[in-house]
């Protein structure tokens, strides 16, 4: 980790997160499962699933976000044409190569047609796994979308109860909600810490720390976040003359870690992003009193992130979340990084750009794939962007 | 994603005698475009909406005229104007990677929004976002809303991920219809909703749907009197477009059924742009939309070889009627929900595989051909698995060609022709092997 101090507390934490990131056989999740009889693991893809319900069943929610740039895709390409993004083929590769053979269930959230269709493929290819396409409402009225969603959640809760052989109780769910509330609070704290002092919490480190939350039990991850925050706040690191940008479009297929590092090396501190949104999808604490499924549903309807896969009913609100992210984090520009062939990100992009233009916020855009190797063009583009921002701001 | 009645500009090799259904269809389309483009003068209100999950019976209850952007993209594909529109959209910031229907539509708007009759399309009074079977629809109408700044209604159709329609899905959709879609349409149109009027239209839909199914299933006979893909695209135009629930649609499908029955009685094959097709040599099931920019050239590659398409999935994107679903006036809102939920692209991949396997078996086809569309994730993601699975289940060879709907840059005639030729050879080999084994 370039920005870490050797032997420092942050370096130790980041090294652990990096090891989890590098491990394409999911050893830590396997160990967790093997540690007690009857344990089960339920995988989920981007963009959001209520991990609380999986946790409440005593299971480990395992985030699957493709194979990255280190996985050799041997079988996956036989399932996808060249004009389809990369995450489904590397995910299929993870499955076909046996790397996910310990996973008992897979949830495919409603994000796009590719992941939607992958849910059916998974059903056919892995018939012994519990597979569910996880639909969410695009109608945000409590009595319409809310009712629908509560019923969907009830069904999921019922299925997971069946999978473990014992129904999930409301108290178990309340307990899990509390655990994830705490985790999300720390994620938000980390984001606001980075927005204030991005040199103290480099984007690649923050990403790795977040990414660890996809494979670790939430309690351990919360611990890791707490430790990282404390360590990052206490270690003084050199401050560069970088500009501050919001990175957007990276909500599904992951950019290579090198890409994230390259942005900062090129002169852009990432002060907010839409990476791994599941870790902070719900933007406020979910109440732990009352009906837990209703609480999860209401949080989804009224206190959740905005992204391309979610309908924005109000034209005036369209894209404002990005403007707010820029203002909140004190960013000076936006970098659109979208996966190649990603309809949601690429169709959303012009609308967001119009909103930024109206708000006088500069931006640049490029595409990537999870296995993009050449960072030079991106580095140059980001470098020029950083220079021009400095020029505009008269520094 | 849809299909329509088409009147391509490129002159056919020879004039084909027009059947009553074709004449009728042409008149219906022309009249519809005239009504649409004169809406600013007549004061009629316009709703833009999508083909899969379109609620024609409902919007007619409010006297709204429907404009279907997918149909306009197809028209532009057939008229060879879509290529320039796609480029225009890319010039103004749209990615080369995304759905070309969207770009054709946006490019057309940027270039004056001219309808096939040469007059300007009116701006819609409302965008009815029937969000069924494709995520791109949502982005598409958000993009249009940005331009037109008009009211937009979302009707969210859940996906049949588990291969079934649940009571929760129906209830959700009916509630959206009752509490959001209908009240908003009432407000915009100034017309009060009358459920009996809806029932009347639904009854008419069911009558036309019966005749359509009869026509599509005539392809089970040998030789097939229809081509259920290239020809089928003409046949589904009225029912997928602005005419479901109208007397015009009833008349059209009655004419069509009579014509197909006459062809059956005479032992004739399908009509092609070059007249009656020659001897039927290959019977295919096709998955995926066609290419529109080279539609005739594409079709010719089939009929020149004696290949007829006996069933296709594309002719089910605006509604799947051949497994028994009919619009039901007895439960007007529920039936609209069921219709939306059941369209082809809203069906899970295993359902799609079952359907295509059934088609190969029931229509006694020689195999499955997939035309994979570069810019359509809804159809294309997963098609390679579909191909292998249908091949395995039916024991019949399958093949894969690639093109695009309305972007001419992705139509490679030589490639497709080569692949088709090898496919027909594979079928011959398979037949020889079966004969030898018998
Ligand atoms: S990268 Fe985009 S298109 Fe691909 S699976 Fe993710 S959201 Fe869908
Ligand atoms: S992605 Fe496919 S189904 Fe969706 S609008 Fe485009 S062509 Fe139609």
JSON list of C-alpha atoms in Angstrom, two decimals, chain B residues 223-316:
[
{"chain": "B", "resi": 223, "resn": "UNK", "atom": "CA", "xyz": [-45.40, -26.54, -44.95]},
{"chain": "B", "resi": 224, "resn": "UNK", "atom": "CA", "xyz": [-45.88, -23.63, -42.62]},
{"chain": "B", "resi": 225, "resn": "UNK", "atom": "CA", "xyz": [-48.16, -21.02, -44.24]},
{"chain": "B", "resi": 226, "resn": "UNK", "atom": "CA", "xyz": [-46.38, -18.22, -42.38]},
{"chain": "B", "resi": 227, "resn": "UNK", "atom": "CA", "xyz": [-42.92, -17.11, -41.40]},
{"chain": "B", "resi": 228, "resn": "UNK", "atom": "CA", "xyz": [-43.28, -16.56, -37.68]},
{"chain": "B", "resi": 229, "resn": "UNK", "atom": "CA", "xyz": [-40.32, -14.19, -37.35]},
{"chain": "B", "resi": 230, "resn": "UNK", "atom": "CA", "xyz": [-39.87, -12.02, -40.41]},
{"chain": "B", "resi": 231, "resn": "UNK", "atom": "CA", "xyz": [-43.51, -12.31, -41.36]},
{"chain": "B", "resi": 232, "resn": "UNK", "atom": "CA", "xyz": [-44.54, -12.52, -37.73]},
{"chain": "B", "resi": 233, "resn": "UNK", "atom": "CA", "xyz": [-43.18, -9.06, -37.16]},
{"chain": "B", "resi": 234, "resn": "UNK", "atom": "CA", "xyz": [-45.86, -7.70, -39.48]},
{"chain": "B", "resi": 235, "resn": "UNK", "atom": "CA", "xyz": [-48.55, -9.80, -37.85]},
{"chain": "B", "resi": 236, "resn": "UNK", "atom": "CA", "xyz": [-47.96, -8.63, -34.33]},
{"chain": "B", "resi": 237, "resn": "UNK", "atom": "CA", "xyz": [-47.79, -4.94, -35.28]},
{"chain": "B", "resi": 238, "resn": "UNK", "atom": "CA", "xyz": [-51.38, -3.99, -34.53]},
{"chain": "B", "resi": 239, "resn": "UNK", "atom": "CA", "xyz": [-51.72, -5.96, -31.32]},
{"chain": "B", "resi": 240, "resn": "UNK", "atom": "CA", "xyz": [-48.36, -4.87, -29.90]},
{"chain": "B", "resi": 241, "resn": "UNK", "atom": "CA", "xyz": [-48.88, -1.30, -30.99]},
{"chain": "B", "resi": 242, "resn": "UNK", "atom": "CA", "xyz": [-51.68, 1.20, -30.83]},
{"chain": "B", "resi": 243, "resn": "UNK", "atom": "CA", "xyz": [-54.54, -1.11, -31.73]},
{"chain": "B", "resi": 244, "resn": "UNK", "atom": "CA", "xyz": [-55.00, -3.71, -29.04]},
{"chain": "B", "resi": 245, "resn": "UNK", "atom": "CA", "xyz": [-58.58, -3.39, -27.88]},
{"chain": "B", "resi": 246, "resn": "UNK", "atom": "CA", "xyz": [-59.90, -1.77, -31.05]},
{"chain": "B", "resi": 247, "resn": "UNK", "atom": "CA", "xyz": [-62.33, -2.90, -33.76]},
{"chain": "B", "resi": 248, "resn": "UNK", "atom": "CA", "xyz": [-59.58, -2.29, -36.28]},
{"chain": "B", "resi": 249, "resn": "UNK", "atom": "CA", "xyz": [-57.46, -4.96, -34.61]},
{"chain": "B", "resi": 250, "resn": "UNK", "atom": "CA", "xyz": [-60.37, -7.38, -34.61]},
{"chain": "B", "resi": 251, "resn": "UNK", "atom": "CA", "xyz": [-60.87, -6.84, -38.35]},
{"chain": "B", "resi": 252, "resn": "UNK", "atom": "CA", "xyz": [-57.18, -7.08, -39.10]},
{"chain": "B", "resi": 253, "resn": "UNK", "atom": "CA", "xyz": [-56.73, -10.39, -37.31]},
{"chain": "B", "resi": 254, "resn": "UNK", "atom": "CA", "xyz": [-59.89, -11.81, -38.83]},
{"chain": "B", "resi": 255, "resn": "UNK", "atom": "CA", "xyz": [-58.62, -10.99, -42.32]},
{"chain": "B", "resi": 256, "resn": "UNK", "atom": "CA", "xyz": [-55.23, -12.37, -41.49]},
{"chain": "B", "resi": 257, "resn": "UNK", "atom": "CA", "xyz": [-56.64, -15.60, -40.11]},
{"chain": "B", "resi": 258, "resn": "UNK", "atom": "CA", "xyz": [-58.78, -16.09, -43.19]},
{"chain": "B", "resi": 259, "resn": "UNK", "atom": "CA", "xyz": [-55.81, -15.51, -45.46]},
{"chain": "B", "resi": 260, "resn": "UNK", "atom": "CA", "xyz": [-53.64, -17.92, -43.53]},
{"chain": "B", "resi": 261, "resn": "UNK", "atom": "CA", "xyz": [-56.38, -20.52, -43.59]},
{"chain": "B", "resi": 262, "resn": "UNK", "atom": "CA", "xyz": [-56.66, -20.10, -47.35]},
{"chain": "B", "resi": 263, "resn": "UNK", "atom": "CA", "xyz": [-52.91, -20.62, -47.69]},
{"chain": "B", "resi": 264, "resn": "UNK", "atom": "CA", "xyz": [-53.13, -23.70, -45.51]},
{"chain": "B", "resi": 265, "resn": "UNK", "atom": "CA", "xyz": [-55.93, -25.09, -47.62]},
{"chain": "B", "resi": 266, "resn": "UNK", "atom": "CA", "xyz": [-53.90, -24.44, -50.76]},
{"chain": "B", "resi": 267, "resn": "UNK", "atom": "CA", "xyz": [-50.79, -26.05, -49.20]},
{"chain": "B", "resi": 268, "resn": "UNK", "atom": "CA", "xyz": [-48.85, -22.81, -49.68]},
{"chain": "B", "resi": 269, "resn": "UNK", "atom": "CA", "xyz": [-45.83, -21.62, -47.72]},
{"chain": "B", "resi": 270, "resn": "UNK", "atom": "CA", "xyz": [-45.23, -18.08, -46.46]},
{"chain": "B", "resi": 271, "resn": "UNK", "atom": "CA", "xyz": [-45.34, -14.89, -48.51]},
{"chain": "B", "resi": 272, "resn": "UNK", "atom": "CA", "xyz": [-41.97, -13.19, -48.76]},
{"chain": "B", "resi": 273, "resn": "UNK", "atom": "CA", "xyz": [-40.99, -9.84, -50.27]},
{"chain": "B", "resi": 274, "resn": "UNK", "atom": "CA", "xyz": [-40.21, -11.85, -53.44]},
{"chain": "B", "resi": 275, "resn": "UNK", "atom": "CA", "xyz": [-43.58, -13.55, -53.51]},
{"chain": "B", "resi": 276, "resn": "UNK", "atom": "CA", "xyz": [-44.49, -17.06, -52.41]},
{"chain": "B", "resi": 277, "resn": "UNK", "atom": "CA", "xyz": [-41.66, -18.91, -50.79]},
{"chain": "B", "resi": 278, "resn": "UNK", "atom": "CA", "xyz": [-40.31, -21.98, -52.54]},
{"chain": "B", "resi": 279, "resn": "UNK", "atom": "CA", "xyz": [-40.12, -25.43, -51.03]},
{"chain": "B", "resi": 280, "resn": "UNK", "atom": "CA", "xyz": [-39.81, -25.51, -47.28]},
{"chain": "B", "resi": 281, "resn": "UNK", "atom": "CA", "xyz": [-36.47, -27.12, -46.48]},
{"chain": "B", "resi": 282, "resn": "UNK", "atom": "CA", "xyz": [-35.66, -26.02, -42.96]},
{"chain": "B", "resi": 283, "resn": "UNK", "atom": "CA", "xyz": [-37.91, -25.20, -40.05]},
{"chain": "B", "resi": 284, "resn": "UNK", "atom": "CA", "xyz": [-36.32, -22.96, -37.42]},
{"chain": "B", "resi": 285, "resn": "UNK", "atom": "CA", "xyz": [-37.15, -21.42, -34.08]},
{"chain": "B", "resi": 286, "resn": "UNK", "atom": "CA", "xyz": [-35.55, -18.00, -33.63]},
{"chain": "B", "resi": 287, "resn": "UNK", "atom": "CA", "xyz": [-34.67, -16.31, -30.37]},
{"chain": "B", "resi": 288, "resn": "UNK", "atom": "CA", "xyz": [-33.93, -12.59, -30.23]},
{"chain": "B", "resi": 289, "resn": "UNK", "atom": "CA", "xyz": [-34.98, -9.50, -32.13]},
{"chain": "B", "resi": 290, "resn": "UNK", "atom": "CA", "xyz": [-34.18, -9.05, -35.81]},
{"chain": "B", "resi": 291, "resn": "UNK", "atom": "CA", "xyz": [-31.92, -6.54, -37.42]},
{"chain": "B", "resi": 292, "resn": "UNK", "atom": "CA", "xyz": [-33.99, -3.75, -38.95]},
{"chain": "B", "resi": 293, "resn": "UNK", "atom": "CA", "xyz": [-31.48, -1.80, -40.96]},
{"chain": "B", "resi": 294, "resn": "UNK", "atom": "CA", "xyz": [-31.00, -4.76, -43.32]},
{"chain": "B", "resi": 295, "resn": "UNK", "atom": "CA", "xyz": [-34.27, -6.48, -42.65]},
{"chain": "B", "resi": 296, "resn": "UNK", "atom": "CA", "xyz": [-34.99, -7.66, -46.19]},
{"chain": "B", "resi": 297, "resn": "UNK", "atom": "CA", "xyz": [-31.44, -8.77, -46.84]},
{"chain": "B", "resi": 298, "resn": "UNK", "atom": "CA", "xyz": [-31.51, -10.73, -43.59]},
{"chain": "B", "resi": 299, "resn": "UNK", "atom": "CA", "xyz": [-34.84, -12.36, -44.42]},
{"chain": "B", "resi": 300, "resn": "UNK", "atom": "CA", "xyz": [-33.69, -13.22, -47.95]},
{"chain": "B", "resi": 301, "resn": "UNK", "atom": "CA", "xyz": [-30.80, -15.23, -46.52]},
{"chain": "B", "resi": 302, "resn": "UNK", "atom": "CA", "xyz": [-33.45, -17.51, -45.06]},
{"chain": "B", "resi": 303, "resn": "UNK", "atom": "CA", "xyz": [-36.03, -17.83, -47.79]},
{"chain": "B", "resi": 304, "resn": "UNK", "atom": "CA", "xyz": [-33.42, -18.23, -50.50]},
{"chain": "B", "resi": 305, "resn": "UNK", "atom": "CA", "xyz": [-32.35, -21.39, -48.70]},
{"chain": "B", "resi": 306, "resn": "UNK", "atom": "CA", "xyz": [-35.88, -22.61, -48.09]},
{"chain": "B", "resi": 307, "resn": "UNK", "atom": "CA", "xyz": [-35.66, -21.81, -44.37]},
{"chain": "B", "resi": 308, "resn": "UNK", "atom": "CA", "xyz": [-38.84, -20.79, -42.64]},
{"chain": "B", "resi": 309, "resn": "UNK", "atom": "CA", "xyz": [-39.12, -19.63, -39.07]},
{"chain": "B", "resi": 310, "resn": "UNK", "atom": "CA", "xyz": [-41.94, -21.52, -37.41]},
{"chain": "B", "resi": 311, "resn": "UNK", "atom": "CA", "xyz": [-41.80, -19.86, -34.01]},
{"chain": "B", "resi": 312, "resn": "UNK", "atom": "CA", "xyz": [-39.94, -16.96, -32.44]},
{"chain": "B", "resi": 313, "resn": "UNK", "atom": "CA", "xyz": [-39.58, -15.37, -29.06]},
{"chain": "B", "resi": 314, "resn": "UNK", "atom": "CA", "xyz": [-39.48, -11.84, -30.45]},
{"chain": "B", "resi": 315, "resn": "UNK", "atom": "CA", "xyz": [-43.11, -12.05, -31.47]},
{"chain": "B", "resi": 316, "resn": "UNK", "atom": "CA", "xyz": [-43.88, -12.50, -27.76]}
]
